[in-house]
């Protein structure tokens, strides 16, 4: 017959029901023996007080053993029945009952495979999160870089603007155009100068 | 045999909670 | 399925046990065993038997009280009554340890790992959205830089053309 170790009950009680019953059995049995011993002592004392009593202690011992044997038989039989009821009705976790500390086994049962999948998913999410953080850093770094570059470019453009302003401050609306017209005018001047020189030569010659 | 049963049963009762405490600490630390 | 108090049932069982044990150890039986004494002093035998029964019952009851005391049995049994009462609607066999702790632990730890997974998911989504914004800002910034570069380039070319013309002018002016 396979022994039911009643581990689930032991988890709840902190002892195995069988041990508990054994403890009770031994205690009860000890009391039965003790009381029988006390009874025998009392009887022997009583007999000492009776004059010419022909009952010997050995006889009394035999009577005690006879009665005890009888009582022990009944005791074991009755205790066996009581133990069975104890183990079935009192020191037992009914099969449909789950202990509070195991509630999660029913509220969210998780198999090993599912649990491994979950851990794999967590790992992937962690990698993904790291990637996103690196991306963020790279993007922020580029934004910083862009700020510097933009500042430089704007500085250059400002420079150009200042040049324009300088020209404008000196009476020329648009510095470049004025420089262009200046070049054209000076070219006209050169042409005039050339023609004047030619005329003066003619005059000298004539 | 009896002691083994009680020992196992006691561990079954206590260890999940202890392990859980450690796991929660680990998860928190990793999270931080 | 009926709910009952385990403590009361225990007391009832012990009482029944004692009643039956006492019934088995009847005076008749006692007198049969100690027939010499019974013949000699029946009253004494009766008194001794009564004392025997009283003492046995008292000892056993005391033992049960001690055991209840020692193992805090009443509280434990009452709490078991409560657990059974709470779970009485659960049909079919409930979960029991599989004997493989790793397997049983999965359900214990799962809620916390699920929580961690959800937190991570939220963080990743939030970061992805944030990075999306940053990426758009970077693209806009690139466009902005490009536009500025073109502006500078245009200005640069214009000034270079100017410089070229200035050279020409200088050349012209320098002509003898």
Short mmCIF file of C-alpha atoms in Angstrom, two decimals:
data_model
loop_
_atom_site.label_atom_id
_atom_site.label_comp_id
_atom_site.label_asym_id
_atom_site.label_seq_id
_atom_site.Cartn_x
_atom_site.Cartn_y
_atom_site.Cartn_z
CA UNK A 1 0.00 0.00 0.00
CA UNK A 2 1.57 3.30 -0.98
CA UNK A 3 1.97 5.67 1.95
CA UNK A 4 0.40 9.07 1.44
CA UNK A 5 3.06 11.36 2.90
CA UNK A 6 0.43 14.12 3.19
CA UNK A 7 3.07 16.73 2.32
CA UNK A 8 0.44 19.31 1.48
CA UNK A 9 -1.04 18.93 4.96
CA UNK A 10 2.48 19.14 6.40
CA UNK A 11 2.92 22.38 4.48
CA UNK A 12 -0.12 23.78 6.26
CA UNK A 13 0.25 22.31 9.75
CA UNK A 14 4.02 22.29 9.97
CA UNK A 15 3.90 18.62 10.99
CA UNK A 16 2.68 15.48 9.26
CA UNK A 17 -0.76 14.34 10.42
CA UNK A 18 0.58 10.81 10.90
CA UNK A 19 3.17 12.15 13.36
CA UNK A 20 0.49 14.04 15.18
CA UNK A 21 -1.62 10.91 15.49
CA UNK A 22 1.40 8.88 16.59
CA UNK A 23 2.09 11.51 19.26
CA UNK A 24 -1.52 11.27 20.49
CA UNK A 25 -1.46 7.45 20.35
CA UNK A 26 1.71 7.20 22.40
CA UNK A 27 0.43 9.73 24.93
CA UNK A 28 -2.91 7.96 25.31
CA UNK A 29 -1.23 4.59 25.56
CA UNK A 30 1.17 5.89 28.21
CA UNK A 31 -1.78 7.12 30.23
CA UNK A 32 -3.52 3.79 29.94
CA UNK A 33 -0.39 2.06 31.23
CA UNK A 34 0.14 4.65 33.96
CA UNK A 35 -3.43 4.43 35.21
CA UNK A 36 -3.29 0.63 35.14
CA UNK A 37 -0.06 0.77 37.13
CA UNK A 38 -1.70 3.12 39.63
CA UNK A 39 -4.69 0.79 39.88
CA UNK A 40 -2.42 -2.14 40.61
CA UNK A 41 -0.51 -0.14 43.27
CA UNK A 42 -3.78 0.81 44.95
CA UNK A 43 -5.00 -2.78 44.94
CA UNK A 44 -1.75 -4.09 46.39
CA UNK A 45 -1.92 -1.47 49.13
CA UNK A 46 -5.53 -2.41 49.82
CA UNK A 47 -4.62 -6.09 50.04
CA UNK A 48 -1.79 -5.35 52.45
CA UNK A 49 -4.40 -3.91 54.75
CA UNK A 50 -6.49 -7.09 54.69
CA UNK A 51 -5.47 -9.66 57.35
CA UNK A 52 -4.85 -13.24 56.14
CA UNK A 53 -5.35 -12.21 52.55
CA UNK A 54 -4.40 -15.15 50.28
CA UNK A 55 -4.20 -13.09 47.06
CA UNK A 56 -0.55 -12.77 46.05
CA UNK A 57 0.92 -9.82 44.13
CA UNK A 58 1.69 -12.23 41.30
CA UNK A 59 -1.99 -13.03 41.01
CA UNK A 60 -2.84 -9.35 41.00
CA UNK A 61 -0.20 -8.79 38.32
CA UNK A 62 -1.82 -11.52 36.22
CA UNK A 63 -5.21 -9.84 36.66
CA UNK A 64 -3.72 -6.52 35.66
CA UNK A 65 -2.13 -7.97 32.56
CA UNK A 66 -5.39 -9.67 31.63
CA UNK A 67 -7.40 -6.48 32.01
CA UNK A 68 -4.73 -4.36 30.31
CA UNK A 69 -4.49 -6.76 27.40
CA UNK A 70 -8.20 -6.56 26.98
CA UNK A 71 -8.23 -2.78 27.26
CA UNK A 72 -5.24 -2.41 24.93
CA UNK A 73 -7.01 -4.44 22.26
CA UNK A 74 -10.04 -2.22 22.43
CA UNK A 75 -7.85 0.85 22.72
CA UNK A 76 -5.97 0.03 19.51
CA UNK A 77 -9.14 -0.80 17.67
CA UNK A 78 -10.89 2.39 18.76
CA UNK A 79 -7.80 4.50 18.20
CA UNK A 80 -7.39 3.08 14.69
CA UNK A 81 -10.92 4.19 13.85
CA UNK A 82 -10.41 7.59 15.42
CA UNK A 83 -7.11 8.03 13.59
CA UNK A 84 -8.76 7.25 10.28
CA UNK A 85 -11.43 9.89 10.93
CA UNK A 86 -8.80 12.38 12.09
CA UNK A 87 -6.79 11.89 8.91
CA UNK A 88 -9.86 12.05 6.71
CA UNK A 89 -11.80 14.89 8.29
CA UNK A 90 -9.62 17.02 10.49
CA UNK A 91 -5.93 16.91 9.59
CA UNK A 92 -6.55 16.91 5.87
CA UNK A 93 -6.65 19.53 3.12
CA UNK A 94 -9.66 18.62 0.92
CA UNK A 95 -8.50 17.89 -2.66
CA UNK A 96 -10.36 20.87 -4.08
CA UNK A 97 -8.75 23.31 -1.64
CA UNK A 98 -5.63 25.35 -2.35
CA UNK A 99 -3.62 26.90 0.46
CA UNK A 100 -3.39 30.70 0.45
CA UNK A 101 0.33 30.73 -0.29
CA UNK A 102 -0.37 28.76 -3.48
CA UNK A 103 -3.21 30.98 -4.71
CA UNK A 104 -1.07 32.24 -7.58
CA UNK A 105 -0.92 28.71 -8.97
CA UNK A 106 -4.57 29.06 -9.80
CA UNK A 107 -4.97 32.78 -10.43
CA UNK A 108 -2.15 32.87 -12.98
CA UNK A 109 -0.81 29.44 -13.78
CA UNK A 110 2.40 29.71 -15.77
CA UNK A 111 4.20 26.80 -17.37
CA UNK A 112 7.97 26.63 -17.60
CA UNK A 113 7.78 27.12 -21.37
CA UNK A 114 5.61 30.22 -21.00
CA UNK A 115 7.93 31.51 -18.29
CA UNK A 116 10.97 31.06 -20.51
CA UNK A 117 9.18 32.85 -23.34
CA UNK A 118 8.36 35.69 -20.97
CA UNK A 119 11.98 35.99 -19.89
CA UNK A 120 13.10 35.93 -23.53
CA UNK A 121 10.63 38.70 -24.31
CA UNK A 122 11.94 40.74 -21.39
CA UNK A 123 15.49 40.30 -22.63
CA UNK A 124 14.51 41.44 -26.12
CA UNK A 125 12.69 44.43 -24.69
CA UNK A 126 15.76 45.33 -22.66
CA UNK A 127 17.93 45.19 -25.80
CA UNK A 128 15.37 47.22 -27.68
CA UNK A 129 15.24 49.78 -24.90
CA UNK A 130 19.03 50.05 -24.92
CA UNK A 131 18.97 50.56 -28.68
CA UNK A 132 16.38 53.28 -28.33
CA UNK A 133 18.50 54.98 -25.68
CA UNK A 134 21.56 54.86 -27.95
CA UNK A 135 19.43 56.24 -30.78
CA UNK A 136 18.27 59.02 -28.53
CA UNK A 137 21.85 59.88 -27.64
CA UNK A 138 22.91 59.85 -31.28
CA UNK A 139 19.99 62.07 -32.26
CA UNK A 140 20.65 64.49 -29.41
CA UNK A 141 24.32 64.57 -30.35
CA UNK A 142 23.43 65.39 -33.94
CA UNK A 143 21.05 68.11 -32.78
CA UNK A 144 23.86 69.60 -30.75
CA UNK A 145 26.14 69.40 -33.75
CA UNK A 146 23.50 71.01 -35.93
CA UNK A 147 23.23 73.88 -33.46
CA UNK A 148 26.97 74.51 -33.74
CA UNK A 149 26.96 74.27 -37.53
CA UNK A 150 23.93 76.50 -37.81
CA UNK A 151 25.55 79.05 -35.53
CA UNK A 152 28.65 78.99 -37.70
CA UNK A 153 26.68 79.33 -40.90
CA UNK A 154 24.57 82.13 -39.46
CA UNK A 155 27.75 83.80 -38.31
CA UNK A 156 29.06 83.62 -41.88
CA UNK A 157 25.82 84.99 -43.22
CA UNK A 158 25.98 87.76 -40.66
CA UNK A 159 29.41 88.56 -41.91
CA UNK A 160 28.12 88.90 -45.42
CA UNK A 161 25.26 91.05 -44.13
CA UNK A 162 27.69 93.28 -42.29
CA UNK A 163 29.66 93.72 -45.50
CA UNK A 164 26.51 94.78 -47.22
CA UNK A 165 25.74 97.13 -44.36
CA UNK A 166 29.18 98.67 -44.56
CA UNK A 167 28.64 99.46 -48.18
CA UNK A 168 25.22 100.80 -47.50
CA UNK A 169 26.57 102.98 -44.70
CA UNK A 170 28.84 104.60 -47.31
CA UNK A 171 26.04 105.80 -49.59
CA UNK A 172 25.75 102.89 -51.88
CA UNK A 173 22.49 101.17 -51.70
CA UNK A 174 23.65 97.92 -52.89
CA UNK A 175 27.40 97.61 -52.50
CA UNK A 176 27.82 95.00 -55.12
CA UNK A 177 25.84 96.77 -57.76
CA UNK A 178 27.64 99.97 -56.99
CA UNK A 179 30.93 98.17 -57.37
CA UNK A 180 29.71 96.79 -60.71
CA UNK A 181 28.60 100.23 -61.86
CA UNK A 182 31.86 101.61 -60.53
CA UNK A 183 33.71 99.12 -62.73
CA UNK A 184 31.57 100.08 -65.71
CA UNK A 185 32.04 103.82 -65.05
CA UNK A 186 35.75 103.46 -64.67
CA UNK A 187 35.81 101.51 -67.91
CA UNK A 188 33.90 104.47 -69.58
CA UNK A 189 36.42 106.84 -68.02
CA UNK A 190 39.22 104.80 -69.47
CA UNK A 191 37.60 104.95 -72.91
CA UNK A 192 37.15 108.71 -72.60
CA UNK A 193 40.73 109.09 -71.45
CA UNK A 194 41.90 107.02 -74.40
CA UNK A 195 39.92 109.14 -76.86
CA UNK A 196 41.18 112.37 -75.29
CA UNK A 197 44.71 111.18 -75.56
CA UNK A 198 44.15 110.30 -79.21
CA UNK A 199 42.74 113.82 -79.99
CA UNK A 200 45.66 115.54 -78.23
CA UNK A 201 48.11 113.51 -80.25
CA UNK A 202 46.34 114.54 -83.48
CA UNK A 203 46.47 118.15 -82.39
CA UNK A 204 50.20 117.94 -81.71
CA UNK A 205 50.81 116.37 -85.05
CA UNK A 206 48.84 119.02 -87.00
CA UNK B 1 11.02 10.07 6.39
CA UNK B 2 8.76 12.23 8.51
CA UNK B 3 11.44 14.87 8.99
CA UNK B 4 12.14 14.89 5.26
CA UNK B 5 8.44 15.47 4.56
CA UNK B 6 8.20 18.30 7.08
CA UNK B 7 11.43 19.79 5.77
CA UNK B 8 10.22 19.74 2.16
CA UNK B 9 6.80 21.05 3.11
CA UNK B 10 8.31 23.86 5.12
CA UNK B 11 10.50 24.84 2.18
CA UNK B 12 7.54 24.70 -0.17
CA UNK B 13 5.73 27.08 2.16
CA UNK B 14 8.56 29.53 2.80
CA UNK B 15 10.95 29.48 -0.11
CA UNK B 16 8.68 30.87 -2.84
CA UNK B 17 8.14 33.98 -0.76
CA UNK B 18 11.87 34.30 0.02
CA UNK B 19 12.80 33.76 -3.62
CA UNK B 20 10.15 36.26 -4.62
CA UNK B 21 11.63 38.86 -2.30
CA UNK B 22 15.05 38.38 -3.89
CA UNK B 23 13.62 38.47 -7.41
CA UNK B 24 11.69 41.65 -6.68
CA UNK B 25 14.84 43.25 -5.28
CA UNK B 26 16.76 42.15 -8.39
CA UNK B 27 14.07 43.45 -10.73
CA UNK B 28 13.98 46.78 -8.89
CA UNK B 29 17.77 47.09 -8.99
CA UNK B 30 17.84 46.21 -12.68
CA UNK B 31 15.05 48.67 -13.34
CA UNK B 32 16.92 51.46 -11.56
CA UNK C 1 -19.43 19.48 1.16
CA UNK C 2 -21.00 20.43 4.48
CA UNK C 3 -18.90 22.85 6.45
CA UNK C 4 -18.13 21.89 10.01
CA UNK C 5 -15.83 23.05 12.80
CA UNK C 6 -12.78 20.85 12.92
CA UNK C 7 -12.17 21.70 16.56
CA UNK C 8 -15.67 20.57 17.53
CA UNK C 9 -15.29 17.45 15.44
CA UNK C 10 -12.00 16.68 17.16
CA UNK C 11 -13.56 17.05 20.60
CA UNK C 12 -16.49 14.90 19.55
CA UNK C 13 -14.20 12.19 18.23
CA UNK C 14 -12.11 12.14 21.39
CA UNK C 15 -15.29 12.02 23.51
CA UNK C 16 -16.59 9.13 21.43
CA UNK C 17 -13.27 7.36 21.70
CA UNK C 18 -13.31 7.76 25.47
CA UNK C 19 -16.94 6.69 25.79
CA UNK C 20 -16.24 3.52 23.84
CA UNK C 21 -13.04 2.85 25.71
CA UNK C 22 -14.83 3.28 29.01
CA UNK C 23 -17.63 1.07 27.78
CA UNK C 24 -15.08 -1.58 26.89
CA UNK C 25 -13.47 -1.28 30.31
CA UNK C 26 -16.78 -1.81 32.09
CA UNK C 27 -16.95 -2.65 35.76
CA UNK C 28 -18.16 -6.10 34.85
CA UNK C 29 -15.06 -6.71 32.77
CA UNK C 30 -12.85 -5.20 35.51
CA UNK C 31 -14.45 -7.40 38.17
CA UNK C 32 -14.01 -10.46 35.94
CA UNK C 33 -10.30 -9.77 35.67
CA UNK C 34 -9.84 -8.97 39.37
CA UNK C 35 -12.27 -11.67 40.48
CA UNK C 36 -10.38 -12.53 43.75
CA UNK C 37 -10.43 -8.88 44.84
CA UNK C 38 -14.01 -8.48 43.64
CA UNK C 39 -15.11 -11.50 45.69
CA UNK C 40 -13.17 -10.27 48.74
CA UNK C 41 -14.06 -6.52 48.59
CA UNK C 42 -16.65 -5.62 45.94
CA UNK C 43 -17.09 -2.00 47.15
CA UNK C 44 -13.36 -1.38 47.05
CA UNK C 45 -13.21 -2.92 43.60
CA UNK C 46 -16.02 -0.63 42.48
CA UNK C 47 -14.30 2.43 43.88
CA UNK C 48 -10.98 1.48 42.29
CA UNK C 49 -12.67 0.92 38.95
CA UNK C 50 -14.45 4.30 39.16
CA UNK C 51 -11.14 5.94 40.01
CA UNK C 52 -9.52 4.14 37.07
CA UNK C 53 -12.13 5.42 34.64
CA UNK C 54 -12.08 8.97 36.01
CA UNK C 55 -8.30 9.13 35.94
CA UNK C 56 -8.05 7.71 32.46
CA UNK C 57 -10.56 10.16 31.07
CA UNK C 58 -8.94 13.10 32.85
CA UNK C 59 -5.47 12.15 31.60
CA UNK C 60 -6.59 11.74 28.02
CA UNK C 61 -8.57 14.97 28.03
CA UNK C 62 -5.64 16.78 29.55
CA UNK C 63 -3.36 15.34 26.89
CA UNK C 64 -5.63 16.56 24.14
CA UNK C 65 -5.68 20.04 25.67
CA UNK C 66 -1.92 20.01 25.87
CA UNK C 67 -1.60 18.97 22.24
CA UNK C 68 -4.06 21.67 21.22
CA UNK C 69 -2.05 24.17 23.23
CA UNK C 70 1.31 22.98 21.93
CA UNK C 71 0.43 23.01 18.26
CA UNK C 72 -1.90 26.01 18.56
CA UNK C 73 -4.26 23.51 17.04
CA UNK C 74 -7.51 25.37 17.62
CA UNK C 75 -6.35 28.45 15.75
CA UNK C 76 -4.81 26.35 12.99
CA UNK C 77 -7.92 24.22 12.59
CA UNK C 78 -10.20 27.25 12.64
CA UNK C 79 -8.09 28.86 9.94
CA UNK C 80 -8.31 25.66 7.93
CA UNK C 81 -12.10 25.79 8.33
CA UNK C 82 -11.98 29.29 6.88
CA UNK C 83 -9.74 28.26 3.95
CA UNK C 84 -12.05 25.34 3.16
CA UNK C 85 -15.10 27.55 3.43
CA UNK C 86 -13.55 30.11 1.07
CA UNK C 87 -12.61 27.45 -1.44
CA UNK C 88 -15.70 25.29 -1.25
CA UNK C 89 -17.02 26.47 -4.62
CA UNK C 90 -13.88 25.26 -6.35
CA UNK C 91 -14.86 22.14 -8.24
CA UNK C 92 -12.39 19.47 -9.17
CA UNK C 93 -8.97 18.81 -7.71
CA UNK C 94 -6.97 21.91 -6.84
CA UNK C 95 -3.33 22.43 -7.81
CA UNK C 96 -0.73 20.56 -5.83
CA UNK C 97 3.08 20.94 -5.83
CA UNK C 98 4.48 19.15 -8.84
CA UNK C 99 7.63 18.02 -7.07
CA UNK C 100 9.72 20.18 -9.38
CA UNK C 101 10.27 23.48 -7.55
CA UNK C 102 11.44 25.30 -10.69
CA UNK C 103 8.18 24.48 -12.37
CA UNK C 104 6.06 25.50 -9.38
CA UNK C 105 7.99 28.75 -9.01
CA UNK C 106 7.00 29.94 -12.48
CA UNK C 107 3.50 30.89 -11.40
CA UNK C 108 4.83 32.56 -8.28
CA UNK C 109 7.27 34.76 -10.16
CA UNK C 110 5.27 35.30 -13.35
CA UNK C 111 3.19 38.27 -12.11
CA UNK C 112 6.31 40.23 -11.28
CA UNK C 113 8.01 39.44 -14.56
CA UNK C 114 4.81 40.33 -16.39
CA UNK C 115 4.85 43.63 -14.54
CA UNK C 116 8.47 44.15 -15.56
CA UNK C 117 7.66 43.30 -19.15
CA UNK C 118 4.77 45.81 -19.21
CA UNK C 119 6.96 48.49 -17.68
CA UNK C 120 9.66 47.82 -20.26
CA UNK C 121 7.09 47.89 -23.04
CA UNK C 122 5.88 51.27 -21.84
CA UNK C 123 9.42 52.61 -21.61
CA UNK C 124 10.29 51.35 -25.10
CA UNK C 125 7.12 52.84 -26.58
CA UNK C 126 7.73 56.14 -24.84
CA UNK C 127 11.34 56.22 -25.99
CA UNK C 128 10.38 55.27 -29.55
CA UNK C 129 7.88 58.13 -29.66
CA UNK C 130 10.46 60.49 -28.20
CA UNK C 131 13.05 59.32 -30.73
CA UNK C 132 10.53 59.82 -33.51
CA UNK C 133 10.21 63.46 -32.47
CA UNK C 134 13.98 63.80 -32.22
CA UNK C 135 14.43 62.21 -35.66
CA UNK C 136 11.99 64.70 -37.13
CA UNK C 137 13.84 67.52 -35.40
CA UNK C 138 17.13 66.18 -36.80
CA UNK C 139 15.69 65.99 -40.31
CA UNK C 140 14.35 69.54 -39.98
CA UNK C 141 17.71 70.61 -38.66
CA UNK C 142 19.45 68.97 -41.60
CA UNK C 143 17.17 70.80 -43.97
CA UNK C 144 17.87 74.02 -42.13
CA UNK C 145 21.63 73.47 -42.30
CA UNK C 146 21.39 72.63 -45.95
CA UNK C 147 19.43 75.81 -46.64
CA UNK C 148 21.96 77.85 -44.71
CA UNK C 149 24.81 76.15 -46.54
CA UNK C 150 23.16 77.04 -49.83
CA UNK C 151 22.72 80.61 -48.69
CA UNK C 152 26.34 80.84 -47.68
CA UNK C 153 27.38 79.23 -50.90
CA UNK C 154 25.35 81.73 -52.91
CA UNK C 155 26.81 84.61 -50.96
CA UNK C 156 30.24 83.15 -51.33
CA UNK C 157 29.88 82.79 -55.08
CA UNK C 158 28.55 86.31 -55.42
CA UNK C 159 31.45 87.66 -53.48
CA UNK C 160 33.86 85.55 -55.46
CA UNK C 161 32.40 86.96 -58.70
CA UNK C 162 32.80 90.34 -57.20
CA UNK C 163 36.34 89.62 -56.29
CA UNK C 164 36.97 88.57 -59.87
CA UNK C 165 35.49 91.79 -61.15
CA UNK C 166 37.50 93.76 -58.67
CA UNK C 167 40.59 92.14 -60.06
CA UNK C 168 39.52 93.10 -63.53
CA UNK C 169 38.94 96.63 -62.38
CA UNK C 170 42.31 96.74 -60.77
CA UNK C 171 43.81 95.40 -63.95
CA UNK C 172 41.98 98.01 -65.95
CA UNK C 173 42.95 100.80 -63.61
CA UNK C 174 46.50 99.64 -63.55
CA UNK C 175 46.76 99.73 -67.30
CA UNK C 176 49.34 102.26 -68.48
#
